[in-house]
mmCIF file of C-alpha atoms in Angstrom:
data_model
loop_
_atom_site.group_PDB
_atom_site.id
_atom_site.type_symbol
_atom_site.label_atom_id
_atom_site.label_comp_id
_atom_site.label_asym_id
_atom_site.label_seq_id
_atom_site.Cartn_x
_atom_site.Cartn_y
_atom_site.Cartn_z
ATOM 1 C CA UNK A 1 -2.309 -54.063 -33.904
ATOM 2 C CA UNK A 2 -5.303 -53.182 -32.001
ATOM 3 C CA UNK A 3 -6.932 -49.876 -30.838
ATOM 4 C CA UNK A 4 -6.336 -49.067 -27.433
ATOM 5 C CA UNK A 5 -9.435 -47.216 -25.979
ATOM 6 C CA UNK A 6 -8.700 -43.925 -23.520
ATOM 7 C CA UNK A 7 -11.027 -42.423 -20.749
ATOM 8 C CA UNK A 8 -12.682 -39.275 -21.825
ATOM 9 C CA UNK A 9 -10.232 -37.128 -19.415
ATOM 10 C CA UNK A 10 -6.755 -39.060 -20.457
ATOM 11 C CA UNK A 11 -8.881 -38.599 -24.572
ATOM 12 C CA UNK A 12 -8.893 -34.461 -23.135
ATOM 13 C CA UNK A 13 -5.831 -34.488 -22.397
ATOM 14 C CA UNK A 14 -4.062 -36.146 -25.129
ATOM 15 C CA UNK A 15 -5.883 -33.325 -27.421
ATOM 16 C CA UNK A 16 -6.033 -30.191 -25.285
ATOM 17 C CA UNK A 17 -2.501 -27.669 -25.134
ATOM 18 C CA UNK A 18 -0.094 -27.827 -22.775
ATOM 19 C CA UNK A 19 -0.547 -25.760 -19.655
ATOM 20 C CA UNK A 20 3.133 -24.158 -20.914
ATOM 21 C CA UNK A 21 5.365 -24.528 -23.744
ATOM 22 C CA UNK A 22 8.529 -22.803 -24.692
ATOM 23 C CA UNK A 23 9.547 -22.977 -28.199
ATOM 24 C CA UNK A 24 13.106 -21.583 -29.492
ATOM 25 C CA UNK A 25 12.969 -18.936 -26.428
ATOM 26 C CA UNK A 26 16.463 -16.559 -26.133
ATOM 27 C CA UNK A 27 17.324 -14.760 -23.391
ATOM 28 C CA UNK A 28 20.277 -12.546 -22.996
ATOM 29 C CA UNK A 29 21.129 -10.215 -20.475
ATOM 30 C CA UNK A 30 23.769 -7.625 -20.928
ATOM 31 C CA UNK A 31 27.204 -8.137 -19.873
ATOM 32 C CA UNK A 32 30.524 -4.893 -20.095
ATOM 33 C CA UNK A 33 30.231 -5.043 -24.144
ATOM 34 C CA UNK A 34 29.409 -8.501 -24.520
ATOM 35 C CA UNK A 35 25.611 -10.229 -23.874
ATOM 36 C CA UNK A 36 25.378 -13.520 -21.423
ATOM 37 C CA UNK A 37 23.656 -15.983 -22.971
ATOM 38 C CA UNK A 38 21.330 -17.590 -20.237
ATOM 39 C CA UNK A 39 18.486 -19.418 -22.035
ATOM 40 C CA UNK A 40 19.289 -20.314 -26.659
ATOM 41 C CA UNK A 41 16.384 -22.055 -28.167
ATOM 42 C CA UNK A 42 14.533 -23.394 -25.757
ATOM 43 C CA UNK A 43 12.097 -25.699 -25.788
ATOM 44 C CA UNK A 44 9.676 -27.575 -23.393
ATOM 45 C CA UNK A 45 6.048 -28.553 -22.757
ATOM 46 C CA UNK A 46 4.046 -28.866 -19.162
ATOM 47 C CA UNK A 47 0.418 -30.133 -19.329
ATOM 48 C CA UNK A 48 -2.019 -30.694 -17.369
ATOM 49 C CA UNK A 49 -1.334 -33.012 -13.555
ATOM 50 C CA UNK A 50 2.786 -33.028 -14.390
ATOM 51 C CA UNK A 51 5.221 -32.096 -12.170
ATOM 52 C CA UNK A 52 7.805 -31.534 -13.927
ATOM 53 C CA UNK A 53 11.686 -30.784 -11.608
ATOM 54 C CA UNK A 54 14.553 -28.575 -12.725
ATOM 55 C CA UNK A 55 17.365 -28.875 -11.695
ATOM 56 C CA UNK A 56 20.439 -27.375 -12.661
ATOM 57 C CA UNK A 57 23.576 -25.935 -10.891
ATOM 58 C CA UNK A 58 23.612 -21.828 -9.467
ATOM 59 C CA UNK A 59 23.885 -19.258 -11.943
ATOM 60 C CA UNK A 60 23.014 -21.927 -15.451
ATOM 61 C CA UNK A 61 19.277 -19.743 -15.826
ATOM 62 C CA UNK A 62 16.878 -21.399 -13.394
ATOM 63 C CA UNK A 63 15.005 -18.143 -12.276
ATOM 64 C CA UNK A 64 15.174 -17.010 -15.283
ATOM 65 C CA UNK A 65 13.401 -20.214 -17.048
ATOM 66 C CA UNK A 66 10.604 -19.408 -13.847
ATOM 67 C CA UNK A 67 10.883 -15.820 -15.008
ATOM 68 C CA UNK A 68 9.738 -16.442 -18.279
ATOM 69 C CA UNK A 69 7.313 -19.152 -17.734
ATOM 70 C CA UNK A 70 5.908 -16.959 -15.164
ATOM 71 C CA UNK A 71 5.476 -13.549 -17.477
ATOM 72 C CA UNK A 72 7.079 -11.979 -14.879
ATOM 73 C CA UNK A 73 9.777 -11.372 -17.638
ATOM 74 C CA UNK A 74 9.444 -11.658 -22.165
ATOM 75 C CA UNK A 75 12.064 -13.594 -24.076
ATOM 76 C CA UNK A 76 14.662 -11.721 -26.547
ATOM 77 C CA UNK A 77 13.734 -14.502 -29.049
ATOM 78 C CA UNK A 78 11.224 -18.026 -29.565
ATOM 79 C CA UNK A 79 7.774 -17.694 -27.490
ATOM 80 C CA UNK A 80 5.780 -18.517 -24.608
ATOM 81 C CA UNK A 81 2.413 -19.813 -24.500
ATOM 82 C CA UNK A 82 0.043 -20.626 -22.045
ATOM 83 C CA UNK A 83 -2.865 -22.804 -22.010
ATOM 84 C CA UNK A 84 -2.143 -22.587 -26.139
ATOM 85 C CA UNK A 85 -2.284 -18.489 -26.019
ATOM 86 C CA UNK A 86 1.060 -17.007 -27.174
ATOM 87 C CA UNK A 87 1.978 -13.747 -24.831
ATOM 88 C CA UNK A 88 4.733 -12.081 -26.572
ATOM 89 C CA UNK A 89 2.432 -9.413 -28.055
ATOM 90 C CA UNK A 90 0.482 -9.450 -25.271
ATOM 91 C CA UNK A 91 0.105 -6.000 -23.513
ATOM 92 C CA UNK A 92 2.025 -5.332 -19.413
ATOM 93 C CA UNK A 93 -2.830 -5.345 -18.467
ATOM 94 C CA UNK A 94 -3.057 -8.672 -20.076
ATOM 95 C CA UNK A 95 0.378 -10.149 -18.914
ATOM 96 C CA UNK A 96 -0.675 -8.819 -15.939
ATOM 97 C CA UNK A 97 -4.268 -10.786 -16.060
ATOM 98 C CA UNK A 98 -2.746 -13.676 -16.788
ATOM 99 C CA UNK A 99 -0.810 -14.139 -14.408
ATOM 100 C CA UNK A 100 -3.434 -13.054 -11.009
ATOM 101 C CA UNK A 101 -5.300 -16.144 -12.455
ATOM 102 C CA UNK A 102 -3.773 -18.172 -14.156
ATOM 103 C CA UNK A 103 -0.072 -18.651 -12.323
ATOM 104 C CA UNK A 104 0.581 -19.625 -8.562
ATOM 105 C CA UNK A 105 3.993 -18.691 -7.497
ATOM 106 C CA UNK A 106 5.941 -20.666 -4.340
ATOM 107 C CA UNK A 107 9.693 -19.276 -2.882
ATOM 108 C CA UNK A 108 12.105 -20.081 -1.290
ATOM 109 C CA UNK A 109 11.089 -17.879 1.375
ATOM 110 C CA UNK A 110 7.373 -17.510 1.808
ATOM 111 C CA UNK A 111 6.650 -13.951 1.487
ATOM 112 C CA UNK A 112 3.568 -14.090 3.440
ATOM 113 C CA UNK A 113 2.598 -10.490 5.381
ATOM 114 C CA UNK A 114 3.680 -10.915 8.747
ATOM 115 C CA UNK A 115 0.902 -8.080 9.753
ATOM 116 C CA UNK A 116 -1.953 -10.746 8.461
ATOM 117 C CA UNK A 117 -2.928 -14.491 10.078
ATOM 118 C CA UNK A 118 -2.762 -17.483 8.009
ATOM 119 C CA UNK A 119 -6.457 -17.512 6.828
ATOM 120 C CA UNK A 120 -6.085 -13.530 5.662
ATOM 121 C CA UNK A 121 -3.388 -14.413 3.669
ATOM 122 C CA UNK A 122 -5.056 -17.052 1.657
ATOM 123 C CA UNK A 123 -8.014 -14.524 1.060
ATOM 124 C CA UNK A 124 -6.230 -11.416 0.203
ATOM 125 C CA UNK A 125 -5.375 -13.019 -3.463
ATOM 126 C CA UNK A 126 -8.342 -14.280 -4.036
ATOM 127 C CA UNK A 127 -10.399 -10.517 -2.740
ATOM 128 C CA UNK A 128 -7.268 -9.079 -4.980
ATOM 129 C CA UNK A 129 -9.015 -10.740 -7.878
ATOM 130 C CA UNK A 130 -12.923 -10.271 -6.641
ATOM 131 C CA UNK A 131 -14.511 -12.597 -4.211
ATOM 132 C CA UNK A 132 -16.259 -11.347 -1.631
ATOM 133 C CA UNK A 133 -15.144 -11.672 1.607
ATOM 134 C CA UNK A 134 -17.565 -14.470 2.912
ATOM 135 C CA UNK A 135 -16.118 -16.601 -0.354
ATOM 136 C CA UNK A 136 -12.686 -16.105 -0.189
ATOM 137 C CA UNK A 137 -12.779 -17.534 3.825
ATOM 138 C CA UNK A 138 -14.990 -20.113 2.780
ATOM 139 C CA UNK A 139 -12.346 -21.349 0.368
ATOM 140 C CA UNK A 140 -9.486 -19.787 2.664
ATOM 141 C CA UNK A 141 -10.496 -22.379 5.276
ATOM 142 C CA UNK A 142 -10.613 -25.774 3.086
ATOM 143 C CA UNK A 143 -7.198 -25.215 1.668
ATOM 144 C CA UNK A 144 -5.996 -24.828 5.102
ATOM 145 C CA UNK A 145 -7.786 -27.256 6.566
ATOM 146 C CA UNK A 146 -6.374 -30.065 2.740
ATOM 147 C CA UNK A 147 -3.132 -28.755 4.231
ATOM 148 C CA UNK A 148 -3.596 -29.708 7.503
ATOM 149 C CA UNK A 149 -3.655 -26.074 8.843
ATOM 150 C CA UNK A 150 -6.924 -25.900 10.110
ATOM 151 C CA UNK A 151 -5.634 -25.119 14.104
ATOM 152 C CA UNK A 152 -3.388 -22.575 12.562
ATOM 153 C CA UNK A 153 -5.455 -20.231 10.375
ATOM 154 C CA UNK A 154 -5.721 -17.697 12.934
ATOM 155 C CA UNK A 155 -2.416 -17.315 13.607
ATOM 156 C CA UNK A 156 0.544 -15.146 12.041
ATOM 157 C CA UNK A 157 2.794 -16.292 10.397
ATOM 158 C CA UNK A 158 5.553 -14.957 13.552
ATOM 159 C CA UNK A 159 3.333 -17.944 15.196
ATOM 160 C CA UNK A 160 4.047 -20.304 12.997
ATOM 161 C CA UNK A 161 6.308 -23.302 12.308
ATOM 162 C CA UNK A 162 9.076 -23.134 8.975
ATOM 163 C CA UNK A 163 7.019 -26.045 7.994
ATOM 164 C CA UNK A 164 3.539 -24.084 8.850
ATOM 165 C CA UNK A 165 4.606 -21.110 6.537
ATOM 166 C CA UNK A 166 5.774 -22.737 3.873
ATOM 167 C CA UNK A 167 2.680 -24.884 3.761
ATOM 168 C CA UNK A 168 0.604 -21.401 3.840
ATOM 169 C CA UNK A 169 2.442 -20.136 0.640
ATOM 170 C CA UNK A 170 0.822 -23.097 -1.415
ATOM 171 C CA UNK A 171 -1.912 -22.427 -0.356
ATOM 172 C CA UNK A 172 -2.032 -19.383 -1.123
ATOM 173 C CA UNK A 173 -0.405 -19.917 -4.381
ATOM 174 C CA UNK A 174 -3.484 -21.987 -5.584
ATOM 175 C CA UNK A 175 -6.261 -19.732 -4.084
ATOM 176 C CA UNK A 176 -7.430 -18.278 -7.790
ATOM 177 C CA UNK A 177 -7.224 -22.223 -9.362
ATOM 178 C CA UNK A 178 -4.478 -21.052 -11.278
ATOM 179 C CA UNK A 179 -3.437 -23.643 -14.151
ATOM 180 C CA UNK A 180 0.514 -23.560 -13.222
ATOM 181 C CA UNK A 181 2.493 -23.939 -10.504
ATOM 182 C CA UNK A 182 6.243 -22.268 -10.411
ATOM 183 C CA UNK A 183 7.750 -22.946 -7.551
ATOM 184 C CA UNK A 184 11.534 -21.777 -6.578
ATOM 185 C CA UNK A 185 13.760 -23.849 -4.041
ATOM 186 C CA UNK A 186 10.241 -24.251 -2.297
ATOM 187 C CA UNK A 187 12.559 -26.241 0.405
ATOM 188 C CA UNK A 188 15.343 -25.149 0.728
ATOM 189 C CA UNK A 189 14.526 -23.561 4.216
ATOM 190 C CA UNK A 190 14.004 -27.059 5.221
ATOM 191 C CA UNK A 191 15.064 -29.802 7.312
ATOM 192 C CA UNK A 192 15.040 -33.272 5.028
ATOM 193 C CA UNK A 193 11.882 -34.678 7.086
ATOM 194 C CA UNK A 194 9.944 -31.520 6.773
ATOM 195 C CA UNK A 195 10.897 -30.452 2.828
ATOM 196 C CA UNK A 196 9.628 -33.982 2.452
ATOM 197 C CA UNK A 197 6.703 -33.310 4.602
ATOM 198 C CA UNK A 198 5.834 -30.184 2.326
ATOM 199 C CA UNK A 199 6.436 -31.825 -0.305
ATOM 200 C CA UNK A 200 4.048 -34.179 -0.433
ATOM 201 C CA UNK A 201 1.125 -31.766 0.527
ATOM 202 C CA UNK A 202 2.059 -30.092 -2.704
ATOM 203 C CA UNK A 203 2.280 -33.010 -4.729
ATOM 204 C CA UNK A 204 -0.907 -33.411 -3.248
ATOM 205 C CA UNK A 205 -3.060 -30.742 -4.032
ATOM 206 C CA UNK A 206 -1.474 -30.604 -7.680
ATOM 207 C CA UNK A 207 -2.776 -33.809 -7.778
ATOM 208 C CA UNK A 208 -5.933 -33.499 -6.922
ATOM 209 C CA UNK A 209 -6.396 -30.205 -8.956
ATOM 210 C CA UNK A 210 -5.221 -30.965 -11.677
ATOM 211 C CA UNK A 211 -2.362 -28.281 -11.677
ATOM 212 C CA UNK A 212 0.811 -28.518 -14.187
ATOM 213 C CA UNK A 213 3.964 -27.471 -11.796
ATOM 214 C CA UNK A 214 7.435 -26.632 -12.186
ATOM 215 C CA UNK A 215 9.431 -27.256 -8.870
ATOM 216 C CA UNK A 216 13.489 -25.425 -9.667
ATOM 217 C CA UNK A 217 14.918 -28.190 -6.533
ATOM 218 C CA UNK A 218 18.374 -29.298 -5.703
ATOM 219 C CA UNK A 219 17.278 -31.725 -3.945
ATOM 220 C CA UNK A 220 17.610 -34.560 -5.896
ATOM 221 C CA UNK A 221 15.855 -36.794 -3.714
ATOM 222 C CA UNK A 222 12.328 -34.734 -4.279
ATOM 223 C CA UNK A 223 13.279 -34.603 -8.125
ATOM 224 C CA UNK A 224 12.871 -38.542 -8.480
ATOM 225 C CA UNK A 225 9.686 -37.977 -7.172
ATOM 226 C CA UNK A 226 8.422 -35.576 -9.875
ATOM 227 C CA UNK A 227 7.072 -37.167 -13.227
ATOM 228 C CA UNK A 228 10.091 -35.815 -15.073
ATOM 229 C CA UNK A 229 13.476 -33.951 -14.690
ATOM 230 C CA UNK A 230 15.180 -31.585 -16.532
ATOM 231 C CA UNK A 231 18.214 -29.407 -16.355
ATOM 232 C CA UNK A 232 20.204 -26.732 -18.379
ATOM 233 C CA UNK A 233 23.055 -27.355 -20.391
ATOM 234 C CA UNK A 234 24.999 -24.262 -22.034
ATOM 235 C CA UNK A 235 20.996 -22.492 -21.834
ATOM 236 C CA UNK A 236 19.268 -25.805 -23.753
ATOM 237 C CA UNK A 237 16.699 -26.927 -21.890
ATOM 238 C CA UNK A 238 17.313 -30.801 -21.938
ATOM 239 C CA UNK A 239 15.364 -33.921 -20.160
ATOM 240 C CA UNK A 240 17.183 -35.893 -17.626
ATOM 241 C CA UNK A 241 17.279 -39.597 -17.722
#
């Protein structure tokens, strides 16, 4: 068989560790005198530039999976790796640092700070990280321009549409150049046309930035446009056709 030549980027992706890897992850919660097993020996890998849809009915454990991937919860068994680093033995301070530096969150509700403008909402996480105000403002304007929101930079959330607010939330999520985006029903509150527009913006940003993304959604039309679809079946992560 003839050898296949990979370009430098493809070769690098082939050997670098997954951005997110779950190995035999277990998560359970007390339920009266019993335990509710939410995740059972769950395995998952997501690599650079990959967008994965998480499709499962309510109550199946989507939020739990996102919380574990985002280091908001710790598994009862197994391990969560971020960029090849095992996170199970890390202390709270290091887990907080990883969340701040390596992970961007987008929720169904935008959670923008109402007293601040779109520009200031995107600047804040950068300034918390330690970036100066001038540099934070410059990057915030670049991101808002990329999301076609330059005209809304000085507007507060109450002065923007739902789709515009969610695009600001996406810009805020990537402001600190994370490796991983975790999104929980990011278009759930939007009408179909606006939902597709917001997803287009998110997808373009992930592709351009080389991020990895795990997106929980009930919108199967949007899920079909992602690289892979996974679901939860009796606590296990299963690839969908």
